[in-house]
Coordinates of C-alpha atoms in Angstrom, one line a residue:
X1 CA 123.1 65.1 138.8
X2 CA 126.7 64.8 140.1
X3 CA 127.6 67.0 137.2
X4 CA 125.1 69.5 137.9
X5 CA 126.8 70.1 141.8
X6 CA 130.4 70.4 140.5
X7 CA 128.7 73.2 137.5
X8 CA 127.0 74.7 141.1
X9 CA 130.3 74.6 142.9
X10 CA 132.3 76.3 140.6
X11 CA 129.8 79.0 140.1
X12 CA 130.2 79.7 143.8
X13 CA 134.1 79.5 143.4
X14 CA 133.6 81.8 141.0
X15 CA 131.3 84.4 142.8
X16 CA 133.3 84.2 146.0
X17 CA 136.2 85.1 143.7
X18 CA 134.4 87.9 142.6
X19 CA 133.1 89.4 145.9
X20 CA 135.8 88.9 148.2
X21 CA 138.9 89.6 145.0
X22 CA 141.2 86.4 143.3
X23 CA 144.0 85.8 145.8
X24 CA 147.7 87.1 144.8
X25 CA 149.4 85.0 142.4
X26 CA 152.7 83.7 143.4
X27 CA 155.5 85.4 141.6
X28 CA 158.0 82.9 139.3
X29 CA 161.7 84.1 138.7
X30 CA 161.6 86.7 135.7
X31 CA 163.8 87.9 132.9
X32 CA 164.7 91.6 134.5
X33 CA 164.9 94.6 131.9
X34 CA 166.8 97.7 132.3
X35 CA 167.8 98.8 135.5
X36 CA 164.5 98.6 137.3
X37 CA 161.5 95.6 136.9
X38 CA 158.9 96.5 138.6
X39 CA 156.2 94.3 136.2
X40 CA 153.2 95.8 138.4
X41 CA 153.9 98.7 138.6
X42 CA 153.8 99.2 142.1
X43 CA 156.5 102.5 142.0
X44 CA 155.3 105.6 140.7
X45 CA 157.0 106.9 137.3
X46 CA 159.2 109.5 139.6
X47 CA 160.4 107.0 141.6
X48 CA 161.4 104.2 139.0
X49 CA 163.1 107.4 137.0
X50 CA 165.3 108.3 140.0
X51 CA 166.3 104.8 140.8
X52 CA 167.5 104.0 136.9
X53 CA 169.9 107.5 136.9
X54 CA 171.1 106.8 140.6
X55 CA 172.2 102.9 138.9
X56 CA 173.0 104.4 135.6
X57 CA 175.4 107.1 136.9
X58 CA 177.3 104.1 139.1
X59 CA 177.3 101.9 135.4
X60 CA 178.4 104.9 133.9
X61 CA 181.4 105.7 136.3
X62 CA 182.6 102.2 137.2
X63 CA 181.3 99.9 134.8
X64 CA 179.3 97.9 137.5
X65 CA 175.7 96.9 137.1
X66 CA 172.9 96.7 139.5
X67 CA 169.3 96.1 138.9
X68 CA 166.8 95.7 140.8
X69 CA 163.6 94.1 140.9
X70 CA 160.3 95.3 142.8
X71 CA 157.4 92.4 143.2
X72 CA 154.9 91.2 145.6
X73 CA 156.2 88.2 146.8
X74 CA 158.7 85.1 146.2
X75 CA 156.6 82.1 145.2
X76 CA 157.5 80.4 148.6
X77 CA 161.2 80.8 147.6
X78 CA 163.9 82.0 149.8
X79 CA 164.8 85.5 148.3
X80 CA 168.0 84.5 147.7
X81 CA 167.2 81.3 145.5
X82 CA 164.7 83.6 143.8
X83 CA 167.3 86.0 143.2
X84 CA 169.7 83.4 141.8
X85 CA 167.1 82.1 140.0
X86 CA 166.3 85.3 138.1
X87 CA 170.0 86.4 137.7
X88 CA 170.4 83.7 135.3
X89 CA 167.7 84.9 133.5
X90 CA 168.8 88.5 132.8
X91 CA 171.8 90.6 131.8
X92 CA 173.3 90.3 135.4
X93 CA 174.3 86.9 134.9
X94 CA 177.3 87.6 132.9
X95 CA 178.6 90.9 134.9
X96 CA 176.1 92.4 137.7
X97 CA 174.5 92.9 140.9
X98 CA 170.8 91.5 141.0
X99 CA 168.5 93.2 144.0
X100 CA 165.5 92.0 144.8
X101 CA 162.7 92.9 147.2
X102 CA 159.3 91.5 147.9
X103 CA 156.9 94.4 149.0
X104 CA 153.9 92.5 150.6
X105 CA 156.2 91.1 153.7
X106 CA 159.6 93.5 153.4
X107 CA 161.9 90.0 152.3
X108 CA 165.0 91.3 150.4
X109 CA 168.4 89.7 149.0
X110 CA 171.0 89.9 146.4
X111 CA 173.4 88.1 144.1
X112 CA 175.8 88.8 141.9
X113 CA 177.7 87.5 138.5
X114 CA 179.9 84.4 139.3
X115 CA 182.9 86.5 139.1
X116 CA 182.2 89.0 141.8
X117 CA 180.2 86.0 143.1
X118 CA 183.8 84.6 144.0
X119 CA 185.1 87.4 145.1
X120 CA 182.4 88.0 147.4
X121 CA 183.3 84.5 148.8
X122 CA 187.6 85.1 149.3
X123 CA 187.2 88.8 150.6
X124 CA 185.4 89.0 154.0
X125 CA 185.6 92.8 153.7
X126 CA 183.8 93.4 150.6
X127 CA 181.1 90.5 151.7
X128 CA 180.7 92.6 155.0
X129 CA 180.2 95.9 152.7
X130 CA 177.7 93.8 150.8
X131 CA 175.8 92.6 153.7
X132 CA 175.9 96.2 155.6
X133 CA 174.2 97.7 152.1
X134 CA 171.8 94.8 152.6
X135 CA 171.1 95.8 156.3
X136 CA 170.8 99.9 155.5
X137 CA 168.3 99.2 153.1
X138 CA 165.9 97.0 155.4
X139 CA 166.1 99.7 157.7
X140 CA 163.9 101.5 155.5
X141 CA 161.1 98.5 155.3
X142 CA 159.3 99.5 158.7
X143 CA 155.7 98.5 157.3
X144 CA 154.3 95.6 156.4
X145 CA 153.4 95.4 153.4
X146 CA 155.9 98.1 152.1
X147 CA 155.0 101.2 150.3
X148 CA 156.5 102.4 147.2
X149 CA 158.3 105.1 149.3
X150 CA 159.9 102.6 151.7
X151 CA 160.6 100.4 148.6
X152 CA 162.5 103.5 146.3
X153 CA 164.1 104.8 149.3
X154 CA 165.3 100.9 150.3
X155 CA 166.7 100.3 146.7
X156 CA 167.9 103.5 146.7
X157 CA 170.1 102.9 149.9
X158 CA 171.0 99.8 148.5
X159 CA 172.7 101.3 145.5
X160 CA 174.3 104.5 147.5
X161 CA 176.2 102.0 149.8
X162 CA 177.3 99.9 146.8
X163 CA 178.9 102.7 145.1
X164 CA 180.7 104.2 147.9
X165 CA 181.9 100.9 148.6
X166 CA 183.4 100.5 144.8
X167 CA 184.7 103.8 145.0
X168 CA 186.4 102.9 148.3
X169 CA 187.9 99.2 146.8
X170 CA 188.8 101.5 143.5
X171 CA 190.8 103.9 145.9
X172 CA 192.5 101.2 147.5
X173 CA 193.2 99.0 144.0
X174 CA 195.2 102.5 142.4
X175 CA 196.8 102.5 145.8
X176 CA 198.2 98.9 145.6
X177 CA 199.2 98.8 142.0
X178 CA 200.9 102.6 142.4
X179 CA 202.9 101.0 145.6
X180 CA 203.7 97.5 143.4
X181 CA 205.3 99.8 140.4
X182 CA 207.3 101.6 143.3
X183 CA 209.0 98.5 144.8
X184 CA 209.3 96.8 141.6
X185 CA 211.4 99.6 140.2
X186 CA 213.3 99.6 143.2
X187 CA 214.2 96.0 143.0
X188 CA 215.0 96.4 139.6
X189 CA 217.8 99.3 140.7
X190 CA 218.8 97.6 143.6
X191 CA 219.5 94.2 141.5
X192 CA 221.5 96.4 139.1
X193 CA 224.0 98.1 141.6
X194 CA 224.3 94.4 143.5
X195 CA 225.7 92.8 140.2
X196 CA 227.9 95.8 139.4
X197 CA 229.4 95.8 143.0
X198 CA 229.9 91.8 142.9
X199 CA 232.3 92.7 139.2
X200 CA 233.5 95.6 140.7
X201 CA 234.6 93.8 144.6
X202 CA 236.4 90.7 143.3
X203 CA 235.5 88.6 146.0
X204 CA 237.7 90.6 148.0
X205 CA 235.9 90.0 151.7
X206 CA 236.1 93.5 153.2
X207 CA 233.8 94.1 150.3
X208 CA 231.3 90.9 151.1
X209 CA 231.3 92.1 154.7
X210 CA 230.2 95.3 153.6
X211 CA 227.8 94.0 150.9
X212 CA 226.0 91.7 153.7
X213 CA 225.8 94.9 156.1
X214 CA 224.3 96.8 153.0
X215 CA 221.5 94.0 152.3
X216 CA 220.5 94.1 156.2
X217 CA 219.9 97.4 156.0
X218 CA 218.2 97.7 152.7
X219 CA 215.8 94.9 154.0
X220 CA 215.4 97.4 157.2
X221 CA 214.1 99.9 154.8
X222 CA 211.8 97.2 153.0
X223 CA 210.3 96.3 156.1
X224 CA 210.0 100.1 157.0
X225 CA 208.1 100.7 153.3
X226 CA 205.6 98.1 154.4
X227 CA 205.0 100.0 157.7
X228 CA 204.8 103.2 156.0
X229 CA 201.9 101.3 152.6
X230 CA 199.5 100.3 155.8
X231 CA 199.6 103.8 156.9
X232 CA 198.9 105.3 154.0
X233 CA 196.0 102.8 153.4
X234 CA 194.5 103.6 157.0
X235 CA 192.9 107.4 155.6
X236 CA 190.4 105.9 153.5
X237 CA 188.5 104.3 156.3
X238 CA 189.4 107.4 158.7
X239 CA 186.2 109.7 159.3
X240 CA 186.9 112.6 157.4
X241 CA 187.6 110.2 154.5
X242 CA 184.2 108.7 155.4
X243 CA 182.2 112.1 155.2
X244 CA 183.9 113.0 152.0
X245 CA 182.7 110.2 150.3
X246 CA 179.0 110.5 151.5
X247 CA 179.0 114.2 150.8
X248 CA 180.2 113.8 147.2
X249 CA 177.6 110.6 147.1
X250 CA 175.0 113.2 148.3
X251 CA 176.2 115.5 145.9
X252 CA 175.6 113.1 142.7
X253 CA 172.5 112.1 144.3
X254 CA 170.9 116.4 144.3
X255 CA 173.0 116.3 140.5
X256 CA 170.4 113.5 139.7
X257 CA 167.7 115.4 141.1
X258 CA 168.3 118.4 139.7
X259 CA 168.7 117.3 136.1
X260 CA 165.0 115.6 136.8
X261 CA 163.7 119.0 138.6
X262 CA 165.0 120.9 135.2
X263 CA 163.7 118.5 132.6
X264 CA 159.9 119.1 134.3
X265 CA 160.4 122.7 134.8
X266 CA 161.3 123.1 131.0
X267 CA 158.2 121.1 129.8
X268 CA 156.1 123.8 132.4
X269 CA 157.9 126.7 130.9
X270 CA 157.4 125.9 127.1
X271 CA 153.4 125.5 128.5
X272 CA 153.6 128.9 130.4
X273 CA 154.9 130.5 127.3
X274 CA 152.0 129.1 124.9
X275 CA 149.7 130.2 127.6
X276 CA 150.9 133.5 128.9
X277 CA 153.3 134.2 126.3
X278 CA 157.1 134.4 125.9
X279 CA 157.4 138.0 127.9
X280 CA 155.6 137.3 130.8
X281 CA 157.9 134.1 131.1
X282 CA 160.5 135.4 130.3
X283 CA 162.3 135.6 134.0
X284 CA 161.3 131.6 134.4
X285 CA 163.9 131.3 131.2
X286 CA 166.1 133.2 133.2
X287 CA 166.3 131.1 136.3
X288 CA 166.0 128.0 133.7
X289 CA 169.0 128.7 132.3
X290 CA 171.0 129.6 135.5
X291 CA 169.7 126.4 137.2
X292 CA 170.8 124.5 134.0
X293 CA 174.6 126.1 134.0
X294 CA 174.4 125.2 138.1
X295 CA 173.9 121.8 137.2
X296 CA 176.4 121.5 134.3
X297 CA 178.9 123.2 136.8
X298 CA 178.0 121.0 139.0
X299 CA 179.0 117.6 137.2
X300 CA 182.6 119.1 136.2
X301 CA 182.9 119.4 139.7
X302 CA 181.8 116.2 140.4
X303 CA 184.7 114.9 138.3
X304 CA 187.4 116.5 140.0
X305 CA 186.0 114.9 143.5
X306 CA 186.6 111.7 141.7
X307 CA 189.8 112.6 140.1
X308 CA 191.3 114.1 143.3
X309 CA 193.1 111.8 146.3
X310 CA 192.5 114.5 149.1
X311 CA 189.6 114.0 151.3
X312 CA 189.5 117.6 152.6
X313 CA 189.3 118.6 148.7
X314 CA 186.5 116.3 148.1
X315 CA 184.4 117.4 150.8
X316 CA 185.3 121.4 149.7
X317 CA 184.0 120.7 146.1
X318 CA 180.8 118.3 147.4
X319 CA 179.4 121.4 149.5
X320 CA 180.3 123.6 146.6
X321 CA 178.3 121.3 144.2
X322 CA 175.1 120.9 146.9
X323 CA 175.6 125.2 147.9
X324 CA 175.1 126.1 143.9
X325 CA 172.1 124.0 143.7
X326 CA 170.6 125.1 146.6
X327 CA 170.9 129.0 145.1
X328 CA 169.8 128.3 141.6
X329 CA 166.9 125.9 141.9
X330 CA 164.9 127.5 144.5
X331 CA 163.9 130.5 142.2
X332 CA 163.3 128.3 139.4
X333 CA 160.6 126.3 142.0
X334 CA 159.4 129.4 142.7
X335 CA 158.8 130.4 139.3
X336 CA 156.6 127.4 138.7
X337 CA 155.0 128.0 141.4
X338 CA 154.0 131.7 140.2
X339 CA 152.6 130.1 137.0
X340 CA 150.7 127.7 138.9
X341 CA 149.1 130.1 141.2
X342 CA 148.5 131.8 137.7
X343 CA 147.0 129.2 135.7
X344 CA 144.6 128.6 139.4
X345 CA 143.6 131.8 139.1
X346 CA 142.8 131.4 135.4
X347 CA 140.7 128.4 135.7
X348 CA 138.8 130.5 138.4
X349 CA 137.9 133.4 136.0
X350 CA 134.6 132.5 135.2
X351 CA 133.3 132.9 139.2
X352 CA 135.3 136.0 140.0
X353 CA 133.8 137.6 137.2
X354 CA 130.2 136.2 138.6
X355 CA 131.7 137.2 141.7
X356 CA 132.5 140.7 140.8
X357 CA 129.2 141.6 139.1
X358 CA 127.3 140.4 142.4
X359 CA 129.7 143.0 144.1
X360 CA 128.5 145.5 141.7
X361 CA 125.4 145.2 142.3
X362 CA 125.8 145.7 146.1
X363 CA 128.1 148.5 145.6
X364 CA 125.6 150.4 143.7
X365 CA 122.9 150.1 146.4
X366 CA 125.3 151.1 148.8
X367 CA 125.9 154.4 146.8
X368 CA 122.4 155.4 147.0
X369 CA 122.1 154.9 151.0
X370 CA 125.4 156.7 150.8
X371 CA 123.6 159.2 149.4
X372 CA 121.3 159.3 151.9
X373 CA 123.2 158.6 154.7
X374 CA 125.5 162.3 153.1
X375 CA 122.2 164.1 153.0
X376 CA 121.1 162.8 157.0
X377 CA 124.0 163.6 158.6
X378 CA 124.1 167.4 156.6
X379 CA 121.9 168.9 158.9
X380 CA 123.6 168.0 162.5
X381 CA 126.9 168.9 161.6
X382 CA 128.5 172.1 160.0
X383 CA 129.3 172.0 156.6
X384 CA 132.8 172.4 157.7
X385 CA 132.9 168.8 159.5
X386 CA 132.1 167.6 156.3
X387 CA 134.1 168.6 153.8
X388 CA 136.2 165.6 153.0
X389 CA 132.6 163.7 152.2
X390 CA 131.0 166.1 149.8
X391 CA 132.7 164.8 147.1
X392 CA 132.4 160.7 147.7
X393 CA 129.0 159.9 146.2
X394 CA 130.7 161.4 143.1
X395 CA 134.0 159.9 143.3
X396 CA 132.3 156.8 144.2
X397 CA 130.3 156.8 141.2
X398 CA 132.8 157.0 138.8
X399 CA 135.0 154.4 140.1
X400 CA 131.9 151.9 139.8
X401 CA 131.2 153.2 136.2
X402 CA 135.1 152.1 135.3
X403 CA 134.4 149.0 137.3
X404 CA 131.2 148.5 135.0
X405 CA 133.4 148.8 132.1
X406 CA 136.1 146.9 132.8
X407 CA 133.9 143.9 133.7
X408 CA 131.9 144.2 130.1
X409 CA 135.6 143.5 128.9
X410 CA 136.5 141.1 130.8
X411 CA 133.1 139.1 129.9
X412 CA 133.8 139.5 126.4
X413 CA 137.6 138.6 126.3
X414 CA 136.5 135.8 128.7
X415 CA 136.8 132.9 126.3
X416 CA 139.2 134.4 123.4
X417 CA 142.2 136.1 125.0
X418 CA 142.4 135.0 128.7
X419 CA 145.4 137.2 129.9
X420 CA 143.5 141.0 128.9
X421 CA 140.4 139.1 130.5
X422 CA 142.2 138.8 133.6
X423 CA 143.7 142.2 133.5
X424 CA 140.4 143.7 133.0
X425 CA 138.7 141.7 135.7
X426 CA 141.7 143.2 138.3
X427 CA 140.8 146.5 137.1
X428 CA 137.4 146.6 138.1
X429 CA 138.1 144.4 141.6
X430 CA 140.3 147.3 142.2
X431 CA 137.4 149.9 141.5
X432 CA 134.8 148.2 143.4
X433 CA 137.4 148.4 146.3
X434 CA 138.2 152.2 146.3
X435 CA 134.6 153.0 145.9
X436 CA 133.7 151.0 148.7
X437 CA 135.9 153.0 150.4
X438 CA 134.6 156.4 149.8
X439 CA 130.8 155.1 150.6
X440 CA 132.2 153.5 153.7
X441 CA 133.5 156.8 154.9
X442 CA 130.2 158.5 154.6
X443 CA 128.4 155.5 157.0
X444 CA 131.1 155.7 159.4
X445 CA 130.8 159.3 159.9
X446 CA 128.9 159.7 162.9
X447 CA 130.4 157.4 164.3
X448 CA 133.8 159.3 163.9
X449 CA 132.2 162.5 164.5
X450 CA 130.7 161.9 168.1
X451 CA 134.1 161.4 169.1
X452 CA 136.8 162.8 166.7
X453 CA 138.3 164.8 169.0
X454 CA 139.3 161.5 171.3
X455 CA 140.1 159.4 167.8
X456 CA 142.2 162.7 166.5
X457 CA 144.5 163.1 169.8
X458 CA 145.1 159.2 169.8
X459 CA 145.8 159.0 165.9
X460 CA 148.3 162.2 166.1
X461 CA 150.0 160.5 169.4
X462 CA 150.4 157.3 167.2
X463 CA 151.8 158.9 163.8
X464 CA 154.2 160.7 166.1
X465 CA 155.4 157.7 168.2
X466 CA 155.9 155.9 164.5
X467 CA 157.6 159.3 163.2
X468 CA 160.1 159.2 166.0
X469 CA 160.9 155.7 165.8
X470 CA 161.7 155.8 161.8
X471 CA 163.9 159.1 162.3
X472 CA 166.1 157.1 165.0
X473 CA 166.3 154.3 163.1
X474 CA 166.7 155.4 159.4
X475 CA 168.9 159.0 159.7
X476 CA 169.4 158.9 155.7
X477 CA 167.1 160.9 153.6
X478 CA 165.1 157.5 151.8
X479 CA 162.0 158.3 153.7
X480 CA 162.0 162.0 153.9
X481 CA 158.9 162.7 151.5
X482 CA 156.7 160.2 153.5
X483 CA 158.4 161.8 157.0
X484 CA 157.3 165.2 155.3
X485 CA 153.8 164.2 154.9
X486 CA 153.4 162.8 158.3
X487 CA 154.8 165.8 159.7
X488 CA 151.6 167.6 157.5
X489 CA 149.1 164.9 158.6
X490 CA 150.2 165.5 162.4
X491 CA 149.9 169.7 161.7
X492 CA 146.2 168.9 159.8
X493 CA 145.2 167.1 162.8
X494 CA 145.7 169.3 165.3
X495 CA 144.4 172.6 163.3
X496 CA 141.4 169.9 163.1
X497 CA 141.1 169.8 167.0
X498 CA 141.1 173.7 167.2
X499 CA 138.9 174.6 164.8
X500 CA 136.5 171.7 163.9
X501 CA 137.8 172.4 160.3
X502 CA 137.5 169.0 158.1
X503 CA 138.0 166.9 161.3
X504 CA 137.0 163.6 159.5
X505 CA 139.8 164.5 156.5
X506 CA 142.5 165.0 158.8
X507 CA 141.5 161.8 160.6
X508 CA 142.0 160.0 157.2
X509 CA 145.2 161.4 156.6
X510 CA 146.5 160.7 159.8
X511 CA 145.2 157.0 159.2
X512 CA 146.9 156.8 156.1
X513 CA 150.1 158.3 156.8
X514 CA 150.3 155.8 159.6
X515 CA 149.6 152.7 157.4
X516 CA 151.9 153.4 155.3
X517 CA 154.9 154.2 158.0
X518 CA 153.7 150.7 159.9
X519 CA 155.0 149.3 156.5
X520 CA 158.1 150.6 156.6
X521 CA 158.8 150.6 160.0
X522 CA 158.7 146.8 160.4
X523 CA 162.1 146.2 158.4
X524 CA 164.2 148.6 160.3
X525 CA 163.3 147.1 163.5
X526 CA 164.2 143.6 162.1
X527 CA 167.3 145.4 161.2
X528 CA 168.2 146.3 164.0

């Protein structure tokens, strides 16, 4: 019976484990691999790419390893005793920087190989360094528990501060051993010259006298060489040594990008040229290629920052590097975004062509009360006032016709050849608009004709205001056809007001001759 509770109890265990989901397992020190271990893949690919380059490029450039490692908690371990714990495990044991970060409660910490272990221990500066990385990076774990952003831009931090800060020690190493050679090969002269004046004096003590005044004042100018080494050392921490190094840092950082940015957009070009083919994308090569050489200028750039002493020179380059990515990569984002709006508009194909054949329908029965509307309005005003319509059922007619057409193409190309399917399907949206626009003009016609005289004075007022303002702001000759026609329009109208003769064309023209001089106008008043 006993037996048959504890089988009943575990069933339960096991049903509450279902419902309410298995609690999280505690996390045991791990063996890391590569530069990022994130074993549940709690950062998105993007992220966990960006973060290996940023610690790859500092491997690559100063030999220095950190890795980091991304899990949910630390087994009810201090972080740092995990992170030791784990460090002997992996590659960092024998030369790296281990990072770890728990994302369920923000808890972060380092450690390093024993060597830079040690070193961390005698210099207070580079442990500060260490500890201020350790502090920018928590500044990004605000939320509890972390997201993958918080966590990629914490690591991320992490890495940037480390690297500016061995750049910085490297600086100040090259300046050290470049000072050492210096004195040394004084010392060497000076030991030289000492031992030929002893020969040379004899013992005589007029000499000695002068010997012992000479070694005062050559200890003077030791003294004075020290002086003058900690000055030299003091512009690597000054600010405009400071902004130079996080400019060129922000600089490798876009370089990284970029290279990523370029990699995608070359995967989405070879597809646009399967699906479009290679002329239509042939300007995304274009901006491919220029955003390629940008980035290829860009890393011989990045050398010289790293090769050159002068801070002003280092930020000069780092704003070139940033400016030439800025200009090349923004067209080639723009290009894939063309062919995305393209391959939308594909995908849609199928209900604008629905879509278009509905319109069809309606434009068609709209040309028949156009027709009637034509015939109505024939009798209460003279033929005259009517001119400009007689010929809109007819015009109307045809451009529905070539709509027809061009939609019986489009259906047939619909499934075989995608890009004439589209073309053909634009050809008869653009039908079905024009002809809407000649039936239109018949229904509005009373409407314009019980007061054309009021809509014709406003209409010639307007196109003239417009014609004014373009001729003071443009005196070249560019728009001179377009003034010419307004001009016409403006002479039409008012031989309209006169004589009632085609009052509903000339309001048309007048119309659009002032649409089109709106379009025109609004550039040359942001140029001014």
């Amino acid at each position: 019976m006993s037996r048959i509770r504890r089988l009943g109890f575990a069933a339960i265990v096991m049903a509450a484990m279902l419902v309410g989901g298995a609690p999280a397992f505690a996390t045991e020190p791990l063996t890391t691999s590569g530069h990022v271990t994130d074993p549940d893949g709690f950062l998105s690919d993007d992220e966990r790419t960006r973060l290996e380059s940023e610690a790859e490029s500092l491997r690559s450039t100063y030999g220095t390893i950190i890795d980091a490692v991304v899990i949910p908690n630390f087994s009810d371990q201090e972080p740092a005793v995990w992170c030791q714990a784990t460090l002997e495990k992996s590659r960092t044991a024998e030369k790296g920087i281990l990072y770890v970060v728990s994302y369920e409660d923000g808890t972060d910490s380092y450690c390093a190989d024993a060597q830079f272990a040690r070193n961390l221990t005698t210099d207070p500066s580079l442990k500060r360094i260490f500890d201020d990385a350790l502090a920018s990076a928590r500044n990004n774990y605000t939320s509890s528990p972390l997201t993958s952003d918080a966590v990629s831009a914490g690591i991320s931090s992490f890495i940037s501060d480390i690297d500016t800060a061995i750049y910085i020690h490297a600086q100040v190493h090259r300046h050290n051993v470049t000072m050492q050679q210096g004195q040394d090969s004084r010392n060497k002269d000076d030991t030289t010259r000492i031992v030929i004046i002893f020969i040379i004096a004899g013992g005589l003590l007029i000499l000695t006298l002068f010997l012992e005044l000479r070694a005062k004042l050559r200890e003077q100018e030791q003294d004075d060489g020290r002086d003058t080494k900690s000055a030299d050392l003091t512009p690597l921490v000054d600010p405009v040594r400071r902004e130079a190094l996080r400019l060129a840092a922000e600089a490798r950082r876009r370089l990284s990008e970029a290279e990523e940015q370029v990699r995608a957009a070359e995967e989405d070009w070879n597809f646009a040229r399967a699906q479009f083919g290679s002329a239509a994308a042939e300007q995304y090569g274009r901006r491919l290629e220029a955003a390629k050489e940008a980035i290829a200028r860009g890393l011989d750039t990045h050398k010289q920052i790293e090769q050159t002493p002068d801070s002003h020179a280092k930020r000069r380059l780092a704003t070139t590097i940033t400016e030439d990515l800025d200009k090349n990569l923004a067209p080639l984002q723009d290009a894939r975004k063309e062919f995305a709006a393209q391959r939308e508009k594909r995908s849609s194909l199928p209900t604008q062509l629905a879509d278009a054949r509905e319109r069809l329908v309606e434009e068609l029965a709209d040309l028949e009360r156009s027709k009637e509307e034509l015939s109505s309005i024939a009798g209460l005003y003279p033929e005259s006032m009517l001119a400009s319509l007689q010929d809109n059922p007819q015009r109307a007619e045809q451009l529905l016709e070539s709509a027809r057409a061009a939609l019986e193409t489009a259906g047939a190309h619909l499934d075989t050849d995608a890009t004439r399917a589209a073309s053909a399907l634009d050809t008869a949206q653009r039908a079905l608009t024009m002809a809407n626009a000649q039936t239109d003009a018949i229904f509005s016609a009373k409407t314009d004709l019980d007061a054309f005289r009021e809509r014709l004075i406003s209409s010639i007022g307007s196109v003239s205001a417009t014609l004014t303002e373009v001729k003071q702001l443009d005196s070249s000759d560019v728009f001179s056809p377009l003034l010419d026609e307004a001009e016409a329009a403006i002479t039409r109208g008012q031989r309209a007001l006169v004589s009632d003769e085609d009052p509903l064309g000339a309001l048309e023209n007048l119309r659009d001759v002032e649409l089109r001089m709106d379009a025109i106008l609004a550039p040359l008043m942001t140029q001014k």
